[in-house]
Short mmCIF file of N, CA and C in Angstrom, two decimals:
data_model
loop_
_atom_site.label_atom_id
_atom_site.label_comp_id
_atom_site.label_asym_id
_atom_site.label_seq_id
_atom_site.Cartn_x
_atom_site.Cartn_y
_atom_site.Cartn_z
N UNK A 28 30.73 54.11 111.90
CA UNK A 28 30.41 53.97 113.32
C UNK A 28 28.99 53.47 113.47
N UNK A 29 28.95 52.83 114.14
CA UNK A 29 27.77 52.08 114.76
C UNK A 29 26.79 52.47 116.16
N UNK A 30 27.02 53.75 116.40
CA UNK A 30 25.91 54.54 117.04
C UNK A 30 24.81 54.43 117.16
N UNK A 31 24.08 54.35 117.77
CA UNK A 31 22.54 54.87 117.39
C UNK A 31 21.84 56.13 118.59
N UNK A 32 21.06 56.33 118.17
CA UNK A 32 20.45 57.62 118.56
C UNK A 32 19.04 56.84 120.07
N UNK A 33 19.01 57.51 120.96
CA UNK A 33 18.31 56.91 121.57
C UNK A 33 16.79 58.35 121.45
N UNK A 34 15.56 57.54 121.94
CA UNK A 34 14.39 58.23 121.91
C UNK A 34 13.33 57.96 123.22
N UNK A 35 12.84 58.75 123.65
CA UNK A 35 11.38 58.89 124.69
C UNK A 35 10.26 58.76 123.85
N UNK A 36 9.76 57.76 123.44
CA UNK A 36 8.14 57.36 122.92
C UNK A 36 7.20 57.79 124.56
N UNK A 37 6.20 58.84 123.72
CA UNK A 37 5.73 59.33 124.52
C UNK A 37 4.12 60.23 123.65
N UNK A 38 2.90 59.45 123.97
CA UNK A 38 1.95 59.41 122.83
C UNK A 38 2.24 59.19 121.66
N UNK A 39 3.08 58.55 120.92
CA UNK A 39 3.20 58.21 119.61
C UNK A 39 4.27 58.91 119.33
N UNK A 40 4.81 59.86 119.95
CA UNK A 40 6.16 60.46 119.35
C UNK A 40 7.44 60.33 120.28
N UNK A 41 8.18 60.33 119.21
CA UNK A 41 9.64 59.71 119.84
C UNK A 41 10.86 61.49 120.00
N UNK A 42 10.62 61.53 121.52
CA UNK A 42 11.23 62.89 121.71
C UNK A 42 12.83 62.53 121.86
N UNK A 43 13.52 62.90 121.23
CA UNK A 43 15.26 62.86 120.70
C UNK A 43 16.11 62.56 122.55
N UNK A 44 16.62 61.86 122.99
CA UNK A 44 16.94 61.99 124.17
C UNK A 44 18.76 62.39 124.25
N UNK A 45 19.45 61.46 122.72
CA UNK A 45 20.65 61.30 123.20
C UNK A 45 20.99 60.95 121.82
N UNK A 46 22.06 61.66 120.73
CA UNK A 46 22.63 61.18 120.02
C UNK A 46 23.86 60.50 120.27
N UNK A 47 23.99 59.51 119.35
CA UNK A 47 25.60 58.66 119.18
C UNK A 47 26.19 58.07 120.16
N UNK A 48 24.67 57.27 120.63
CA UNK A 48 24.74 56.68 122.05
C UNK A 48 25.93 55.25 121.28
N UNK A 49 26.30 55.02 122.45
CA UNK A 49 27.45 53.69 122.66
C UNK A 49 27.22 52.78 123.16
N UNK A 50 27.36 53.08 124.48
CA UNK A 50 26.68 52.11 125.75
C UNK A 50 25.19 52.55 126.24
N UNK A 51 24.72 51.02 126.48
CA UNK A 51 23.43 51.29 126.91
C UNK A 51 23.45 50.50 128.19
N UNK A 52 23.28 50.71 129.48
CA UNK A 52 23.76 49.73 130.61
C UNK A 52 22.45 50.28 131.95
N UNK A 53 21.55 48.86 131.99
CA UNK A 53 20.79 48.77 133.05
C UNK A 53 21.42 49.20 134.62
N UNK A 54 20.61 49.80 135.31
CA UNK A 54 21.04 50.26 136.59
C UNK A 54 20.30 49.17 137.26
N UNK A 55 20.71 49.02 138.66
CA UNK A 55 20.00 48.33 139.71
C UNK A 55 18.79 49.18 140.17
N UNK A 56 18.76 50.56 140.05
CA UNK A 56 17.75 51.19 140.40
C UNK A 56 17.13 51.25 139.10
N UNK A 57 16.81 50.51 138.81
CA UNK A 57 15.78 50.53 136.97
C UNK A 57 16.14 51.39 136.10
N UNK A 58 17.07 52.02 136.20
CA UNK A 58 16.82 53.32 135.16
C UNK A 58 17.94 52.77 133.76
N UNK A 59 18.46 53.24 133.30
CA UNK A 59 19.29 53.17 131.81
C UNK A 59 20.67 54.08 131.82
N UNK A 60 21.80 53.83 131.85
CA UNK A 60 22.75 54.55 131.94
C UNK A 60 23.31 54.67 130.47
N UNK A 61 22.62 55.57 130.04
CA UNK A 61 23.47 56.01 128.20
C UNK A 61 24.94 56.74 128.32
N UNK A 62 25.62 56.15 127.73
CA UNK A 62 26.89 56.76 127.41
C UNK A 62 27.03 56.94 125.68
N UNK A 63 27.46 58.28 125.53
CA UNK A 63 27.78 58.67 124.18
C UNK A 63 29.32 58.20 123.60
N UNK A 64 29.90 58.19 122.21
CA UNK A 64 30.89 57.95 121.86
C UNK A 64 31.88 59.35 122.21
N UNK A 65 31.23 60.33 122.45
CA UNK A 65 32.53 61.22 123.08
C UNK A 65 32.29 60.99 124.60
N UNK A 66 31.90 60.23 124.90
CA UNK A 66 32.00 60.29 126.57
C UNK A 66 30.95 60.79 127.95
N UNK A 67 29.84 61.61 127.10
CA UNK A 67 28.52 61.98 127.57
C UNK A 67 27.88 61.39 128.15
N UNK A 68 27.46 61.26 129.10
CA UNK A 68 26.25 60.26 129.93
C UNK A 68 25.13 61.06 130.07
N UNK A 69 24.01 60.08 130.01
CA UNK A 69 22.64 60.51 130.76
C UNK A 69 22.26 59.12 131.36
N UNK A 70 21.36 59.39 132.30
CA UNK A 70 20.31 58.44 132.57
C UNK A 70 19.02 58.45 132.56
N UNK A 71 18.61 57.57 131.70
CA UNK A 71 16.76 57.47 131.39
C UNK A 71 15.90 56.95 132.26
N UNK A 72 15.36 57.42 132.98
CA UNK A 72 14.05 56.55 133.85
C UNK A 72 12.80 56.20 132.58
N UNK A 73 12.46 54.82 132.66
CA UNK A 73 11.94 54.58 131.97
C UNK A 73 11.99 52.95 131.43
N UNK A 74 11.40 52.27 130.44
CA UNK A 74 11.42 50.96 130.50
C UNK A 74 11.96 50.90 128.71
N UNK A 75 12.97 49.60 128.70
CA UNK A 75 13.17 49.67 127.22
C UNK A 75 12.21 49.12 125.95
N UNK A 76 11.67 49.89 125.51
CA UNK A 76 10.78 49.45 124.70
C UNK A 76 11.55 48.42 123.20
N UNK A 77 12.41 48.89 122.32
CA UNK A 77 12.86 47.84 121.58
C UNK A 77 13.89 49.04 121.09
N UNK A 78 14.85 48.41 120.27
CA UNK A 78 15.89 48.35 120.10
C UNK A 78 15.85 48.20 118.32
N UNK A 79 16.57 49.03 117.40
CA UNK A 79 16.40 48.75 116.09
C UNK A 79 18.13 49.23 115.86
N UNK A 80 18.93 47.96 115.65
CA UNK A 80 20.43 48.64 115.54
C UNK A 80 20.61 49.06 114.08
N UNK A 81 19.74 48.04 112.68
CA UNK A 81 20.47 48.79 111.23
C UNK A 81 20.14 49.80 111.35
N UNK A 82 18.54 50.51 112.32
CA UNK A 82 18.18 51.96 111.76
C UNK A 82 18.86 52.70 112.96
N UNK A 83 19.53 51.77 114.11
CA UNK A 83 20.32 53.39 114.68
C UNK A 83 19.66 53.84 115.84
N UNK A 84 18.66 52.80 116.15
CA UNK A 84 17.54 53.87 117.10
C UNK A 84 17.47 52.73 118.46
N UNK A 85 17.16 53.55 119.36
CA UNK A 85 16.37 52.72 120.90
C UNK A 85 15.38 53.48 120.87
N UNK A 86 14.54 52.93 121.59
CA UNK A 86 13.41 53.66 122.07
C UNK A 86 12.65 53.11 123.71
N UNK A 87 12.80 53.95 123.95
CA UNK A 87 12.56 53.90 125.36
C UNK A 87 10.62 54.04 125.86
N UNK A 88 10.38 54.13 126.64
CA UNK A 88 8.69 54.46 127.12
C UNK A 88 8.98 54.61 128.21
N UNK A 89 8.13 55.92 128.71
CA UNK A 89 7.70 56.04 130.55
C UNK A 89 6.99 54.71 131.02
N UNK B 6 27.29 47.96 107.88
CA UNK B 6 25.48 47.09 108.76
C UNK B 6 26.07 47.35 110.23
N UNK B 7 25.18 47.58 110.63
CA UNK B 7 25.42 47.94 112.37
C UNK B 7 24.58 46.68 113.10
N UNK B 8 24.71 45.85 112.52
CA UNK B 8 24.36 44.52 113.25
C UNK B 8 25.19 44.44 114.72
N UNK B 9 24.51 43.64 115.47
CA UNK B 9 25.35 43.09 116.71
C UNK B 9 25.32 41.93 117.09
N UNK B 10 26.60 41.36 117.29
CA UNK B 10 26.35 40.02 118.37
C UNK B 10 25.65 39.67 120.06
N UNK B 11 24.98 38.41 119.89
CA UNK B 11 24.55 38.65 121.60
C UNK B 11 25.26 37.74 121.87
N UNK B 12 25.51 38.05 122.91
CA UNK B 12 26.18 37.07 124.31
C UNK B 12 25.79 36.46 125.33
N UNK B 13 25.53 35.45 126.16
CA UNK B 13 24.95 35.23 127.11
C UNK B 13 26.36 35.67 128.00
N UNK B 14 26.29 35.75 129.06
CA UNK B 14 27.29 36.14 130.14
C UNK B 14 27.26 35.29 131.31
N UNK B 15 28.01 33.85 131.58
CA UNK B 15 27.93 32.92 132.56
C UNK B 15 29.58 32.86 132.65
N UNK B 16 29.40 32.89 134.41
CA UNK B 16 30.91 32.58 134.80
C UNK B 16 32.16 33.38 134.00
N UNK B 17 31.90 34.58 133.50
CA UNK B 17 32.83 35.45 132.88
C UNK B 17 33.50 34.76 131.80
N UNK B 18 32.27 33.51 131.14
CA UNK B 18 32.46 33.58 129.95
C UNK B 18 31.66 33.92 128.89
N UNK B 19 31.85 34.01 127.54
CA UNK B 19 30.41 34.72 127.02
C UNK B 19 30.34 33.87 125.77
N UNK B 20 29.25 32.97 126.03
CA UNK B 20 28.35 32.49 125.23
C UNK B 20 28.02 33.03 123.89
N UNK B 21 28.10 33.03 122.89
CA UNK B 21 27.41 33.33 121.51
C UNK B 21 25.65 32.94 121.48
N UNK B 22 25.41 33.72 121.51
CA UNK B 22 23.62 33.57 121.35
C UNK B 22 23.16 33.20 119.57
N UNK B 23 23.72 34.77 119.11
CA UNK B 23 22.74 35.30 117.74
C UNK B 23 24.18 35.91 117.18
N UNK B 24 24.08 35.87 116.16
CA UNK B 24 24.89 36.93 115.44
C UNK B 24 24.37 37.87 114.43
N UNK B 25 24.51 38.71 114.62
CA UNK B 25 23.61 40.01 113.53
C UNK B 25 22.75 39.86 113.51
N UNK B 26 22.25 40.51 115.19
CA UNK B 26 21.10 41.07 115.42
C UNK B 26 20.77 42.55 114.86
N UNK B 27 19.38 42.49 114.58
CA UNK B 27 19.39 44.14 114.14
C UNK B 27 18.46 44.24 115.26
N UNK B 28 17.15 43.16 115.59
CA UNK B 28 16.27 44.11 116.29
C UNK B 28 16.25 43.18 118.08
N UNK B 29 15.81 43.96 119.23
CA UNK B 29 16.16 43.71 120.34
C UNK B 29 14.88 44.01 121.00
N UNK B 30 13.63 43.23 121.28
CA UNK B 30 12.17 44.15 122.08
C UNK B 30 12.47 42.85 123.34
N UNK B 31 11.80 43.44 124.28
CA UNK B 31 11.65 43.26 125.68
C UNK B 31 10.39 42.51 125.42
N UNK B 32 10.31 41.20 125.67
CA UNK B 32 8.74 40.92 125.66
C UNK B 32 7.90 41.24 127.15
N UNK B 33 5.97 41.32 127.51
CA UNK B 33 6.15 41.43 128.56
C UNK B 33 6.38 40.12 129.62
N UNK B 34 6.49 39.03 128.97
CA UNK B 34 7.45 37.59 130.33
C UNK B 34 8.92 37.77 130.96
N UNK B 35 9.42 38.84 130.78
CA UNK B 35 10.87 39.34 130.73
C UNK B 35 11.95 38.80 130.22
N UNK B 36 11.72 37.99 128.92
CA UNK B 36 11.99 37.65 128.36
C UNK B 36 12.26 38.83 126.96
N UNK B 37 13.31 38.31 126.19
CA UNK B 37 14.13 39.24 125.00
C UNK B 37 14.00 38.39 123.75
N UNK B 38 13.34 39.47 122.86
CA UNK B 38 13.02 38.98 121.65
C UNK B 38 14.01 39.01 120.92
N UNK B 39 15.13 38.25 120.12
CA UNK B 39 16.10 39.11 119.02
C UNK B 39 15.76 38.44 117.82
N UNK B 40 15.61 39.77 116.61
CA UNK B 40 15.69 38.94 115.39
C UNK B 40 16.72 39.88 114.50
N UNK B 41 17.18 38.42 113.76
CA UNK B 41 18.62 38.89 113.40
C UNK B 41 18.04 39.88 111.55
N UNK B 42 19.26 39.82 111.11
CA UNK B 42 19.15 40.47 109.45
C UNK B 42 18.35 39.24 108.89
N UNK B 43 18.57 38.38 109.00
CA UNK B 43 17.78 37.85 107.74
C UNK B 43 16.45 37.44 108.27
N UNK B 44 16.01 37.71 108.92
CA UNK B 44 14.63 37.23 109.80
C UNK B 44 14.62 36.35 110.82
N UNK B 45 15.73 35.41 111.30
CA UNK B 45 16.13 34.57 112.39
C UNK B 45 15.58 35.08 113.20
N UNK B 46 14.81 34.85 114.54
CA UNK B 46 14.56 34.76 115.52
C UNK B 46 14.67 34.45 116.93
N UNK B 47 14.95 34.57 117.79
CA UNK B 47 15.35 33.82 119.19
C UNK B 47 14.88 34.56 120.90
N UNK B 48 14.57 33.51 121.54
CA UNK B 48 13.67 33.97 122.57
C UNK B 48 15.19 34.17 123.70
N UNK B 49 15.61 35.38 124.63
CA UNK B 49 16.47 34.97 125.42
C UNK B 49 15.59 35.19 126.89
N UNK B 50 16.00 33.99 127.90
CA UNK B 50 15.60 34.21 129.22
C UNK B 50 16.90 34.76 129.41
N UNK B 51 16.86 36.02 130.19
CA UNK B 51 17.78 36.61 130.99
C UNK B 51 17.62 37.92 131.03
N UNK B 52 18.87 38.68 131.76
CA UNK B 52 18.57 40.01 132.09
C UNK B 52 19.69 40.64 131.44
N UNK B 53 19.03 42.04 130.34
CA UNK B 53 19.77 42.86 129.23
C UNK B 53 21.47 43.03 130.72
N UNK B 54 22.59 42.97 130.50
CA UNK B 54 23.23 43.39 131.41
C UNK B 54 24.73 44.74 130.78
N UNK B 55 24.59 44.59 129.03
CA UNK B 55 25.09 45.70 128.58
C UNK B 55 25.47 45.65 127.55
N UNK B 56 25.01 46.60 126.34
CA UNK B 56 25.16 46.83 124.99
C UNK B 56 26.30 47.95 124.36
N UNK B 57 27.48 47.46 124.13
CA UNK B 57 28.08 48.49 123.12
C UNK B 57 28.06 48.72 121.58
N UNK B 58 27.66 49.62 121.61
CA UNK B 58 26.58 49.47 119.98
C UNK B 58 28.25 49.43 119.27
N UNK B 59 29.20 50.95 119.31
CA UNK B 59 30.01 50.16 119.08
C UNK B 59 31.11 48.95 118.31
N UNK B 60 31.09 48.37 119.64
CA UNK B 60 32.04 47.13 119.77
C UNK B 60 30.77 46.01 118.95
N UNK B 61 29.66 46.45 118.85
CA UNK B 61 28.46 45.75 118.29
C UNK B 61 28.60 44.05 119.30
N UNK B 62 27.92 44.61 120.36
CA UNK B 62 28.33 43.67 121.23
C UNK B 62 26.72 43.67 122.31
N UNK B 63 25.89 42.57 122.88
CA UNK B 63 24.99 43.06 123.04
C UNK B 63 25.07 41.41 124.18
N UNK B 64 24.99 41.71 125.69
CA UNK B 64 25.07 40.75 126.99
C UNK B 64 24.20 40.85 127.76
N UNK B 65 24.03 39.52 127.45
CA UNK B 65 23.10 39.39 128.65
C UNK B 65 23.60 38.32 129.61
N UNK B 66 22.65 38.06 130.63
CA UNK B 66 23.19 36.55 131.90
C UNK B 66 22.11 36.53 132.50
N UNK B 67 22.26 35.42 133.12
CA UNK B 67 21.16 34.86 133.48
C UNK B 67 20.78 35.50 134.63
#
């Protein structure tokens, strides 16, 4: 599976937001709509900082 | 490899951008940096519009 884990960079550290994220889908109100592979949602306020798919990771910033 | 394809997204058809992308940064021109596995590079104008890590599937449009 091809998951990756999303993160809050926040002073240099990346606080865990959301494992075995799936979908990653921009809102019209800026924010980030994460959906997990069992079906979990959150939404991130925040801006996308970069994206690393072999290691699995997003990373997000306030 | 959890690589992904990008897509451009025009007229509900989808464009091939990149193939096996690993990395995805936001530059600040709002413009999208992707560089693939082997070091390939490519600048996209457009707006992120939805990533299924997944389906390894990664759209954007103009």
């Amino acid at each position: 599976m091809c998951e990756a884990n999303a993160y809050m960079v926040k002073n240099d550290e990346e606080i865990l937001l959301m494992e075995s994220v799936d979908l990653v889908e921009p809102e019209p109100d800026g924010t980030f709509r994460l959906v997990g592979i069992f079906g979990d949602q959150m939404t991130v306020k925040g801006k996308l900082k970069r994206m690393n798919l072999v290691d699995h990771r997003i990373l997000f910033e306030a």
